[in-house]
Amino acid sequence: MGELLEVYEASTSASLAQYKATHASSISDVSGYWSELAKSKLTWFAPFSEGLSGSFEEGSVSWFAGGRLNFVGKENETAIIWEGDEPGNVKHISFHELKNEVCKIANALKSAGVTKGDVVTLYMPMVPELCYTMLACARIGAIHSVIFAGFSADAIADRIQDAKSKWVVTASAGSRGGRNLPLKTICDAAVKKDRCVGVVEKVFVFDGKGETGSDWEVQDIHVKMTELVAAQRPVCSCEWMDAEDPLFILYTSGSTGRPKGLVHTTGGYALFAMHTTANSFGLSQQTAASTDGPKDVYACVADAGWITGHTYIVYGPLLNGCSTLMFESTPMYPDCGRYWDMVQRHKITVFYTAPTAIRSLMRFGDEAPNKYDLSSLRVLGTVGEPINPAAWKWYFDVIGKGRCAVVDTYWQTETGGHVITNLPGITPMKPGSCTLPCYGIEVVVLESATGKEIETTEAEGVLAIKQPWPGMARTCLGDHQRYLSVYMKPYPKYYFAGDGCRRDKDGYIWITGRVDDVLNVSGHRIGTAEVESALVAHMAVAQAAVVGLPHEIKGQGICCFTTLTDGHTESDDLIKELRQAVRTQIGPFATPDMIIPTSALPMTRSGKIMRRILRKIAAGELDSLGDTSTLLDPSVVDTLSKKVEQAR
Ligand code: ATP
Ligand code: MG
């Protein structure tokens, strides 16, 4: 990864120089920079008195104190293009309709007793009602907590209990990839658990597609939401919120431990979502103020249950007045051409997905994308993990036809929005690097042992942010000490992101993986992402996950788990070849000690590999696996530990 010096020009160097000047001035006075934007971009009921106050150390950051606001939208343009599970099942929802639906749901919630500051748990399929209900909560000042519709009853119950959520909104059922999602049944199982009894007052159930499999046995708890909403007036005055009032809470993916309920605010988050969406995807010129000129058709195909869906399906595009696509299905349904079929049908201009999706589609070759007209595309985005250069190039060449910018957006649930990314048409791209910091974000690299800021351009260490920004999470719900100890205390005066990185001679950031994942092999620090990238570059490898292994001599050894592409089977020769591939690409010091081909890896439901589980499997510590509630398929643990035993 580090050896790839290819640079893909974005445009002229003049615009990069302009970016650098704007960025430098934005971080020389972050309070002033964000205050100006907040005044011009958001509508305030009462003006704020102060931009930034508080500090990382005290965990007291506040933006736009005293200001009061709520969101207002445009009227007749398309707000949401909804693409249902079955291809061609499409709805266009204008901003006017969106506002009416949001008001009706807001009134329905209010009529049942939901008030400002209450936590409303949403366990919904990817249907427009999910987006309406999120915004309805925002309108009345309730705090939404969206739980991805793939989670189990236990995971829902944990989150309901943690957030003391009196209200739950679900649908009778949903469908995804042609399969029925019995959401109400799962939700009922959660609500009936001891830890939720007495917490939950009402479960609002929208009519959904498919069988519910569960009757209305708990009449005093269940509310037929579709009927209740239909009875409401489409007018509901909004609650004027303090800029620092919580807008929502969201639990992290759980890749590294017990999920944290992060709290995001009304003013700062909204501004940050809006600003980063416009900049990172180059929307500003096209949709912000002017109504003429080409319009973007923007599609983020994440699930609304993750932060990517919150910021880049719902809040970011809608606050910019840009139409946003909501996708109910999967990239594989009915076949691996689904995304590209959608691009052609909706003339999508901005398409945003994750490396795991790109890698899995790449396995099927170029035939599917080549069948469709992809000429509407202008910007391609990626998020969630470091993207290996081979997948980046496939995305750039085969999907973008070498014409589109690929924006590699680095951020976290905690950051609320992008903090490092290239800007289309401005930043020259290097495959695998998320490039340069966003406006108003001061990124630094710290020595991991001492926490000293590394001043030289070329640097290797841990990634940190030096000054507060409006979109940062303000606390972990009900556990401010955890917030302080995870993000603020490891390196006092900095926000610690938990990721390792390298900064190259051009100041470009390369994420090397979670700090916990950096290996120390005979004194060499090796990023797991680098070894994975070397493996995935081999034709036979679809996915790779690399973890450390206790090793008597080297301290740590390298253990690689790989899934194989179609047409390849595991053999000793293949393992030798893969070992050689890592030696050639990185160096003999990175020679894997163990390579385990497998048919599946432990994934979170958001599609990330759970390396902490693999570490335990590699070390044979099966009795201390930790929280496995976010694991998609728990049976892989057994299969893999048997394979590791055999390989020893
Ligand atoms: P948890 O915090 O519960 O362990 P998580 O970190 O997977 O879960 P998210 O907030 O969804 O939860 O993911 C953020 C992380 O994803 C980042 O800290 C980083 O490790 C990784 N990441 C996101 N985008 C990129 C990117 N463009 N390049 C490299 N890594 C990325
Ligand atoms: Mg994280």
XYZ file of C-alpha atoms and ligand atoms in Angstrom:
680
model
C 0.000 0.000 0.000
C 2.740 2.381 0.989
C 4.626 1.748 -2.203
C 1.840 2.959 -4.435
C 2.938 6.322 -5.616
C 0.394 6.689 -8.343
C -1.440 9.971 -8.258
C -4.669 10.609 -10.102
C -4.912 14.285 -10.938
C -8.132 15.946 -9.932
C -7.778 19.174 -11.847
C -5.420 22.089 -11.700
C -2.963 22.703 -8.914
C -4.530 26.141 -8.467
C -7.606 24.631 -6.826
C -5.476 22.518 -4.494
C -3.642 25.697 -3.495
C -6.995 27.311 -2.843
C -8.088 24.367 -0.703
C -4.885 24.700 1.303
C -5.421 28.417 1.882
C -9.063 27.948 2.896
C -8.186 25.039 5.152
C -5.365 26.968 6.844
C -7.605 29.938 7.515
C -10.458 27.694 8.733
C -8.306 26.095 11.410
C -6.652 29.347 12.452
C -10.031 30.388 13.899
C -12.371 27.394 14.053
C -14.932 29.261 16.131
C -15.152 32.084 13.611
C -15.141 29.755 10.622
C -18.045 27.617 11.829
C -19.972 30.569 13.245
C -20.027 32.328 9.872
C -21.301 29.157 8.221
C -23.895 28.554 10.927
C -25.262 32.071 10.428
C -25.472 31.797 6.672
C -26.541 28.163 6.255
C -28.995 27.524 9.087
C -32.176 29.400 9.961
C -32.139 30.576 13.571
C -35.199 31.365 15.644
C -32.938 33.014 18.187
C -29.325 33.859 17.320
C -26.461 32.208 19.163
C -24.150 34.250 21.342
C -20.995 32.182 21.118
C -19.391 29.906 18.508
C -17.172 27.402 20.286
C -16.914 27.051 24.025
C -15.587 24.308 26.298
C -12.749 21.861 25.716
C -11.929 18.275 24.799
C -10.300 17.730 28.188
C -13.365 18.604 30.179
C -15.640 16.968 27.664
C -17.565 20.234 27.641
C -17.463 21.243 23.977
C -20.450 23.338 22.972
C -21.218 25.097 19.697
C -23.599 27.993 19.042
C -24.731 28.282 22.661
C -27.951 30.183 23.206
C -29.034 29.750 19.590
C -32.417 28.152 18.934
C -33.407 26.448 15.703
C -35.185 23.658 13.879
C -34.917 22.603 10.244
C -36.906 24.008 7.343
C -37.033 22.465 3.860
C -37.847 23.344 0.236
C -41.269 22.643 -1.221
C -41.633 21.148 -4.686
C -38.361 19.533 -5.633
C -37.918 15.795 -5.191
C -36.659 15.101 -1.714
C -36.563 11.311 -1.643
C -36.356 8.779 -4.440
C -37.310 5.534 -2.806
C -36.234 2.328 -4.548
C -38.003 -0.679 -3.017
C -36.747 -4.202 -2.689
C -38.135 -5.218 -6.103
C -36.327 -3.367 -8.917
C -38.557 -0.678 -10.397
C -40.754 -0.331 -7.314
C -40.048 3.387 -7.054
C -41.622 6.372 -5.279
C -40.734 10.033 -5.694
C -41.443 12.154 -2.640
C -41.271 15.941 -2.915
C -40.126 18.223 -0.117
C -43.741 19.320 0.213
C -44.969 15.743 0.689
C -42.059 15.072 3.004
C -43.044 17.998 5.207
C -46.680 16.856 5.320
C -45.764 13.300 6.254
C -43.287 14.466 8.868
C -45.920 16.734 10.434
C -48.526 13.958 10.494
C -46.173 11.541 12.206
C -45.062 14.280 14.599
C -48.698 14.871 15.541
C -49.297 11.137 15.923
C -46.337 10.805 18.277
C -47.406 13.855 20.271
C -50.968 12.563 20.573
C -49.640 9.410 22.214
C -47.604 11.393 24.719
C -44.139 11.664 23.170
C -42.516 14.904 24.285
C -39.318 16.885 23.850
C -36.284 15.030 25.197
C -37.849 11.536 25.047
C -35.864 8.812 23.330
C -37.751 7.123 20.478
C -36.263 3.832 19.279
C -36.774 3.132 15.575
C -36.538 -0.435 14.301
C -37.717 -0.065 10.739
C -37.112 -1.323 7.228
C -35.556 1.070 4.701
C -38.862 2.671 3.780
C -39.714 6.387 3.554
C -41.539 6.179 6.919
C -38.178 5.613 8.586
C -36.877 8.911 7.265
C -40.191 10.675 8.025
C -40.146 9.405 11.600
C -36.553 10.503 12.188
C -37.481 13.992 11.014
C -40.757 13.928 12.971
C -38.744 13.291 16.133
C -36.458 16.181 15.214
C -39.493 18.390 14.679
C -40.919 17.792 18.148
C -37.567 17.637 19.915
C -37.664 13.905 20.645
C -34.344 12.065 20.354
C -34.298 9.236 17.828
C -32.273 6.089 18.290
C -32.278 4.105 15.067
C -31.423 0.419 15.306
C -30.429 -1.368 12.115
C -33.204 -3.761 11.057
C -30.808 -6.716 11.034
C -30.343 -6.696 14.813
C -31.684 -9.401 17.094
C -34.194 -9.017 19.919
C -31.371 -9.058 22.473
C -29.463 -6.289 20.761
C -32.643 -4.178 20.564
C -33.446 -4.824 24.219
C -29.931 -3.741 25.290
C -30.290 -0.482 23.406
C -33.822 0.214 24.657
C -32.694 -0.386 28.214
C -29.511 1.667 27.853
C -31.457 4.631 26.448
C -34.473 4.140 28.794
C -36.572 4.495 25.663
C -40.306 4.624 26.393
C -41.258 4.654 22.733
C -40.513 2.192 19.964
C -41.487 2.564 16.312
C -41.444 -0.451 14.026
C -43.268 -1.955 11.031
C -45.263 -5.161 10.908
C -42.649 -6.513 8.502
C -40.204 -5.520 5.815
C -38.452 -7.167 2.920
C -34.859 -7.218 1.874
C -33.320 -9.195 -0.953
C -36.640 -10.973 -1.469
C -36.662 -12.167 2.138
C -39.256 -11.284 4.730
C -38.064 -9.325 7.771
C -40.439 -10.107 10.652
C -39.684 -6.852 12.414
C -42.686 -6.720 14.715
C -42.084 -10.278 15.908
C -38.462 -9.481 16.756
C -39.416 -6.186 18.331
C -42.087 -7.873 20.458
C -39.527 -10.390 21.681
C -37.264 -7.507 22.702
C -39.983 -5.541 24.451
C -41.073 -8.607 26.429
C -37.616 -9.151 27.903
C -37.353 -8.415 31.618
C -35.027 -5.495 31.090
C -37.571 -3.721 28.870
C -40.719 -4.440 30.815
C -41.773 -1.246 32.536
C -39.473 0.779 30.299
C -41.444 0.666 27.049
C -44.846 2.357 27.070
C -45.877 2.126 23.436
C -44.810 0.312 20.295
C -46.001 2.136 17.165
C -46.400 -0.316 14.289
C -46.527 0.865 10.682
C -48.192 -1.460 8.174
C -45.346 -3.097 6.344
C -44.941 -5.464 3.487
C -45.120 -9.181 4.247
C -46.367 -11.403 7.028
C -46.028 -10.276 10.596
C -46.162 -13.770 12.031
C -47.215 -12.198 15.311
C -50.666 -11.042 16.391
C -51.692 -7.968 18.266
C -51.646 -9.657 21.621
C -50.377 -6.743 23.677
C -53.166 -4.339 22.781
C -52.376 -1.755 25.411
C -48.835 -1.417 24.133
C -49.241 -1.617 20.378
C -50.467 1.351 18.360
C -51.560 0.905 14.738
C -49.372 3.679 13.413
C -50.555 3.823 9.800
C -54.124 4.451 11.011
C -53.069 6.917 13.664
C -50.972 8.887 11.162
C -53.768 8.975 8.596
C -55.980 10.701 11.159
C -53.545 13.596 11.669
C -53.388 17.069 10.217
C -50.290 17.744 8.055
C -49.382 20.802 10.074
C -47.284 20.694 13.208
C -45.357 23.616 14.585
C -41.784 22.757 15.360
C -40.183 22.815 18.761
C -37.456 25.457 18.882
C -34.419 23.596 20.084
C -31.275 24.809 21.741
C -28.298 24.276 19.434
C -26.839 21.870 21.996
C -30.045 19.871 22.550
C -29.585 16.259 21.456
C -30.907 15.471 17.970
C -30.286 11.746 18.140
C -28.326 8.988 19.727
C -26.738 6.215 17.743
C -24.940 3.106 18.861
C -21.597 2.395 17.126
C -21.026 -0.686 15.005
C -19.382 -2.597 17.836
C -16.301 -3.542 15.815
C -14.043 -2.996 18.801
C -16.188 -3.544 21.870
C -19.523 -2.930 23.544
C -21.458 -0.433 21.374
C -21.460 3.128 22.647
C -24.591 5.295 22.486
C -23.178 8.480 21.041
C -25.105 11.704 21.426
C -25.299 14.193 18.541
C -26.609 17.734 18.775
C -29.135 19.796 16.856
C -27.118 22.816 15.697
C -23.569 21.550 15.343
C -24.440 18.219 13.794
C -26.864 19.752 11.293
C -24.329 22.299 10.138
C -21.568 19.723 9.865
C -23.772 17.233 7.978
C -24.844 19.929 5.563
C -21.409 21.402 4.986
C -19.533 18.130 4.510
C -22.175 16.712 2.150
C -21.942 19.786 -0.044
C -18.135 19.855 -0.089
C -17.166 16.209 -0.217
C -19.501 15.425 -3.087
C -19.160 18.810 -4.768
C -22.864 19.574 -4.426
C -22.604 23.202 -3.446
C -22.594 24.849 -6.862
C -25.363 22.663 -8.171
C -28.036 22.522 -5.556
C -27.528 25.013 -2.782
C -29.062 28.246 -3.951
C -29.626 28.056 -7.691
C -32.521 26.189 -9.239
C -31.065 26.141 -12.744
C -28.228 23.995 -14.017
C -27.932 20.243 -13.693
C -29.264 18.717 -10.492
C -27.539 15.995 -8.619
C -29.220 12.682 -8.084
C -27.484 11.593 -4.982
C -27.443 7.985 -3.757
C -25.882 6.713 -0.580
C -26.688 3.008 -0.445
C -25.825 2.494 3.212
C -28.509 1.571 5.712
C -30.123 4.415 7.634
C -29.346 2.438 10.804
C -25.693 3.495 10.629
C -24.214 6.943 10.973
C -23.544 6.961 7.219
C -27.282 6.700 6.657
C -28.100 9.382 9.225
C -25.671 11.942 7.884
C -25.456 11.077 4.208
C -28.882 9.670 3.333
C -31.068 11.796 5.566
C -29.706 14.982 7.123
C -26.847 16.037 4.826
C -28.570 15.857 1.439
C -31.975 17.058 2.643
C -30.495 20.061 4.443
C -28.823 20.957 1.152
C -32.137 20.661 -0.675
C -30.706 17.788 -2.683
C -32.757 14.733 -3.620
C -31.603 11.592 -1.889
C -32.125 7.977 -2.834
C -33.253 5.488 -0.210
C -32.496 1.907 -1.168
C -34.400 -0.904 0.484
C -32.651 -3.873 -1.100
C -29.167 -5.383 -1.333
C -26.457 -5.079 -4.005
C -27.028 -8.738 -4.925
C -30.775 -8.683 -5.454
C -31.954 -9.861 -7.921
C -28.362 -10.057 -9.208
C -24.989 -8.365 -8.895
C -25.983 -5.649 -11.379
C -28.563 -4.036 -9.083
C -26.552 -0.918 -8.210
C -25.643 -0.260 -11.824
C -29.209 -0.817 -12.974
C -30.253 1.841 -10.461
C -27.571 4.245 -11.629
C -28.907 3.904 -15.178
C -32.598 4.189 -14.286
C -32.319 7.148 -11.912
C -29.361 8.809 -13.679
C -27.477 8.868 -10.410
C -24.670 11.433 -10.307
C -23.182 10.756 -6.867
C -22.890 7.183 -5.635
C -21.627 6.363 -2.156
C -20.895 2.877 -0.783
C -18.391 0.856 1.268
C -15.214 -1.047 0.296
C -16.801 -4.331 1.360
C -19.550 -3.875 -1.252
C -17.056 -2.859 -3.915
C -14.856 -5.890 -3.207
C -17.760 -8.307 -3.274
C -19.092 -6.915 -6.585
C -15.636 -6.851 -8.103
C -15.491 -10.635 -7.612
C -18.150 -11.020 -10.289
C -16.107 -9.149 -12.882
C -16.823 -6.271 -15.255
C -19.681 -7.827 -17.169
C -22.499 -6.612 -14.906
C -21.453 -2.942 -14.734
C -20.644 -2.925 -18.452
C -24.239 -3.788 -19.293
C -25.499 -0.451 -17.971
C -25.155 3.187 -18.909
C -23.133 4.699 -16.088
C -22.419 7.991 -17.825
C -24.494 10.055 -15.361
C -21.975 9.355 -12.581
C -19.799 12.235 -11.493
C -18.541 11.320 -8.014
C -18.019 7.917 -6.383
C -17.608 7.707 -2.634
C -16.296 5.098 -0.228
C -16.466 4.834 3.564
C -16.093 2.418 6.439
C -12.684 0.863 6.062
C -9.446 1.574 4.284
C -10.044 0.752 0.622
C -7.375 -1.448 -0.875
C -5.884 0.016 -4.068
C -7.109 -2.899 -6.231
C -10.728 -2.229 -5.268
C -10.193 1.521 -5.607
C -8.940 1.064 -9.181
C -11.835 -1.181 -10.124
C -14.272 1.415 -8.794
C -12.433 4.204 -10.623
C -11.951 2.378 -13.955
C -14.898 0.037 -14.325
C -17.608 2.051 -12.571
C -16.307 5.583 -13.028
C -14.745 4.894 -16.473
C -11.759 6.935 -15.343
C -13.880 10.119 -15.404
C -15.213 10.289 -11.859
C -13.590 11.401 -8.660
C -13.399 8.668 -6.050
C -13.773 10.318 -2.659
C -12.324 8.226 0.154
C -14.123 9.633 3.169
C -12.624 8.896 6.567
C -14.835 9.496 9.594
C -16.598 7.798 12.487
C -19.926 7.638 14.278
C -18.259 9.921 16.812
C -17.228 12.567 14.284
C -20.748 12.945 12.896
C -19.465 13.522 9.374
C -16.384 13.445 7.184
C -13.168 14.655 8.781
C -10.648 13.594 6.121
C -11.385 13.212 2.423
C -10.341 14.395 -0.976
C -12.651 16.937 -2.589
C -13.820 16.159 -6.136
C -12.080 18.214 -8.759
C -9.759 19.708 -6.168
C -7.591 17.116 -4.449
C -5.387 14.806 -6.534
C -6.200 11.219 -5.555
C -3.949 8.404 -4.402
C -5.702 5.027 -4.290
C -5.947 3.890 -0.669
C -5.372 7.300 0.922
C -8.213 9.368 2.366
C -5.923 12.311 1.530
C -6.344 15.659 3.341
C -8.427 17.067 6.233
C -11.817 18.666 5.697
C -12.307 22.392 6.210
C -12.364 23.346 9.863
C -10.734 20.078 10.955
C -7.190 20.131 12.334
C -5.758 16.651 11.978
C -2.490 15.744 13.686
C -0.351 12.637 13.931
C 0.872 11.768 17.429
C 3.671 9.487 18.554
C 1.720 6.618 19.999
C 3.937 6.091 23.046
C 4.462 9.715 24.107
C 1.503 11.535 22.563
C 3.915 14.084 21.112
C 2.717 15.794 17.943
C 4.929 14.808 15.016
C 5.870 18.004 13.235
C 7.496 16.584 10.125
C 5.252 16.092 7.123
C 6.175 12.446 6.837
C 4.977 10.763 9.986
C 3.648 7.551 11.386
C 1.599 7.261 14.551
C -1.927 7.691 15.807
C -4.535 9.947 14.288
C -5.910 12.748 16.456
C -7.869 15.966 16.027
C -6.575 19.093 17.697
C -9.598 21.389 17.886
C -13.306 20.768 18.442
C -15.667 20.772 15.452
C -19.456 21.207 15.427
C -20.365 17.664 14.361
C -18.522 15.818 17.139
C -20.505 13.599 19.516
C -20.790 15.311 22.888
C -21.016 12.296 25.179
C -21.831 8.589 25.464
C -25.398 8.372 26.651
C -25.454 7.956 30.406
C -21.706 7.389 30.596
C -19.677 10.551 30.239
C -16.699 8.883 31.926
C -16.535 6.332 29.148
C -16.609 9.149 26.593
C -13.744 10.897 28.341
C -11.681 7.773 28.791
C -12.059 6.478 25.223
C -11.646 9.720 23.269
C -10.287 12.510 25.443
C -7.957 10.992 28.016
C -5.604 8.783 25.985
C -3.880 11.931 24.633
C -4.825 14.981 26.741
C -5.906 18.067 24.755
C -6.631 15.969 21.651
C -9.558 13.963 20.351
C -8.218 10.437 19.864
C -9.814 8.602 16.955
C -8.492 5.133 17.795
C -6.963 4.678 14.339
C -3.334 4.496 13.325
C -2.076 6.377 10.292
C 0.852 7.391 8.176
C 1.302 10.840 6.611
C 3.278 10.918 3.373
C 5.501 13.606 1.929
C 2.497 15.393 0.417
C 0.698 15.455 3.764
C -1.702 12.722 2.658
C -3.167 10.502 5.383
C -3.129 6.717 5.024
C -5.194 4.925 7.651
C -3.278 1.837 8.772
C -6.076 0.306 10.857
C -7.324 0.491 14.415
C -4.586 1.211 16.896
C -5.452 -2.050 18.644
C -4.822 -3.776 15.333
C -1.305 -2.522 14.685
C 1.065 -5.455 14.962
C 4.503 -5.433 16.459
C 6.419 -8.239 14.795
C 10.013 -8.513 16.028
C 9.956 -4.778 16.651
C 8.469 -3.884 13.256
C 5.195 -2.020 13.405
C 2.921 -3.403 10.711
C -0.546 -2.105 9.907
C -3.095 -4.867 9.459
C -4.576 -2.917 6.550
C -1.288 -3.175 4.660
C -1.089 -6.949 4.937
C -4.755 -7.256 4.009
C -4.249 -5.089 0.992
C -1.364 -7.285 -0.188
C -3.537 -10.386 0.156
C -6.598 -8.926 -1.543
C -4.432 -7.914 -4.494
C -4.118 -11.645 -5.246
C -6.742 -12.917 -7.661
C -7.779 -15.798 -5.459
C -8.580 -13.646 -2.429
C -11.938 -11.970 -1.970
C -11.534 -10.697 1.573
C -8.745 -10.745 4.089
C -8.573 -10.085 7.804
C -5.240 -9.952 9.564
C -4.652 -10.145 13.301
C -1.738 -10.635 15.664
C -0.946 -13.971 17.191
C 1.083 -14.422 20.381
C 4.542 -15.566 19.258
C 7.349 -16.692 21.564
C 10.190 -15.202 19.581
C 8.724 -12.392 17.517
C 6.368 -11.078 20.188
C 3.571 -11.114 17.713
C 3.092 -13.278 14.678
C 0.766 -12.595 11.768
C -2.383 -14.605 11.297
C -4.412 -14.084 8.094
C -7.949 -15.190 7.463
C -9.088 -15.061 3.851
C -12.186 -15.829 1.853
C -11.549 -16.945 -1.723
C -13.032 -15.760 -5.007
C -15.206 -18.089 -7.069
C -13.238 -20.755 -8.878
C -10.432 -20.928 -6.309
C -10.112 -23.619 -3.684
C -7.786 -23.858 -0.748
C -4.529 -25.739 -1.244
C -1.008 -25.739 0.168
C 0.240 -24.200 -3.059
C -2.182 -21.327 -2.766
C -1.140 -20.676 0.818
C 2.499 -20.608 -0.281
C 1.647 -18.171 -3.062
C -0.192 -15.851 -0.695
C 2.658 -15.924 1.791
C 4.995 -14.998 -1.043
C 2.687 -12.194 -2.181
C 2.916 -10.529 1.239
C 6.717 -10.968 1.324
C 7.109 -9.304 -2.062
C 4.696 -6.455 -1.454
C 5.656 -5.547 2.083
C 8.857 -7.385 2.950
C 10.026 -10.629 4.520
C 9.512 -9.196 8.036
C 5.771 -9.293 7.332
C 5.685 -12.969 6.323
C 2.408 -14.442 7.630
C 2.751 -17.186 10.241
C -0.636 -18.614 9.541
C -2.981 -18.288 6.553
C -6.467 -19.662 7.046
C -8.771 -19.802 4.031
C -12.408 -19.834 5.087
C -15.832 -19.520 3.559
C -16.862 -16.706 5.903
C -15.398 -14.148 8.289
C -16.999 -12.790 11.454
C -18.671 -9.599 10.278
C -20.603 -6.923 12.097
C -24.020 -6.291 10.723
C -22.656 -3.109 9.164
C -20.341 -5.224 7.039
C -17.083 -4.766 8.925
C -14.753 -7.533 9.913
C -14.618 -8.072 13.684
C -10.912 -8.397 14.204
C -11.199 -8.460 17.977
C -13.037 -11.801 17.651
C -10.432 -13.079 15.199
C -7.679 -12.096 17.629
C -9.302 -14.248 20.287
C -9.724 -17.130 17.848
C -6.102 -16.859 16.721
C -4.932 -16.853 20.338
C -7.265 -19.708 21.246
C -8.967 -17.576 23.924
C -12.508 -18.610 23.203
C -13.722 -18.086 26.751
C -13.166 -14.323 26.538
C -14.753 -13.412 23.199
C -16.538 -10.373 24.666
C -19.714 -8.879 23.236
C -20.800 -10.872 20.186
C -24.289 -9.377 19.891
C -23.399 -7.400 16.774
C -22.007 -10.464 15.013
C -23.926 -11.366 11.860
C -23.417 -15.123 12.043
C -22.107 -16.466 15.376
C -21.406 -19.956 13.955
C -18.265 -18.770 12.148
C -16.464 -18.631 15.490
C -16.589 -22.416 15.848
C -15.632 -23.151 12.277
C -12.651 -20.840 12.410
C -11.342 -22.019 15.747
C -11.297 -25.598 14.466
C -9.313 -24.488 11.423
C -6.843 -22.607 13.610
C -6.354 -25.698 15.787
C -5.562 -27.755 12.689
C -3.128 -25.162 11.374
C -1.119 -25.020 14.597
P -16.901 0.586 17.245
O -16.448 2.002 17.434
O -18.133 0.260 17.989
O -15.798 -0.402 17.444
P -16.726 1.111 14.403
O -15.486 1.871 14.735
O -16.646 0.092 13.307
O -17.331 0.405 15.703
P -17.929 3.281 12.918
O -18.028 4.582 13.604
O -19.024 2.875 12.001
O -17.866 2.156 14.023
O -16.604 3.216 12.056
C -15.552 4.151 12.149
C -14.234 3.494 11.831
O -14.239 2.944 10.499
C -13.050 4.420 11.848
O -12.564 4.621 13.149
C -12.052 3.693 10.939
O -11.385 2.660 11.644
C -12.945 3.067 9.895
N -13.063 3.911 8.678
C -14.138 4.612 8.285
N -13.933 5.220 7.108
C -12.674 4.920 6.722
C -11.863 5.252 5.576
N -12.308 5.999 4.580
N -10.603 4.766 5.552
C -10.138 3.994 6.557
N -10.843 3.632 7.642
C -12.111 4.092 7.732
Mg -15.118 3.117 16.333
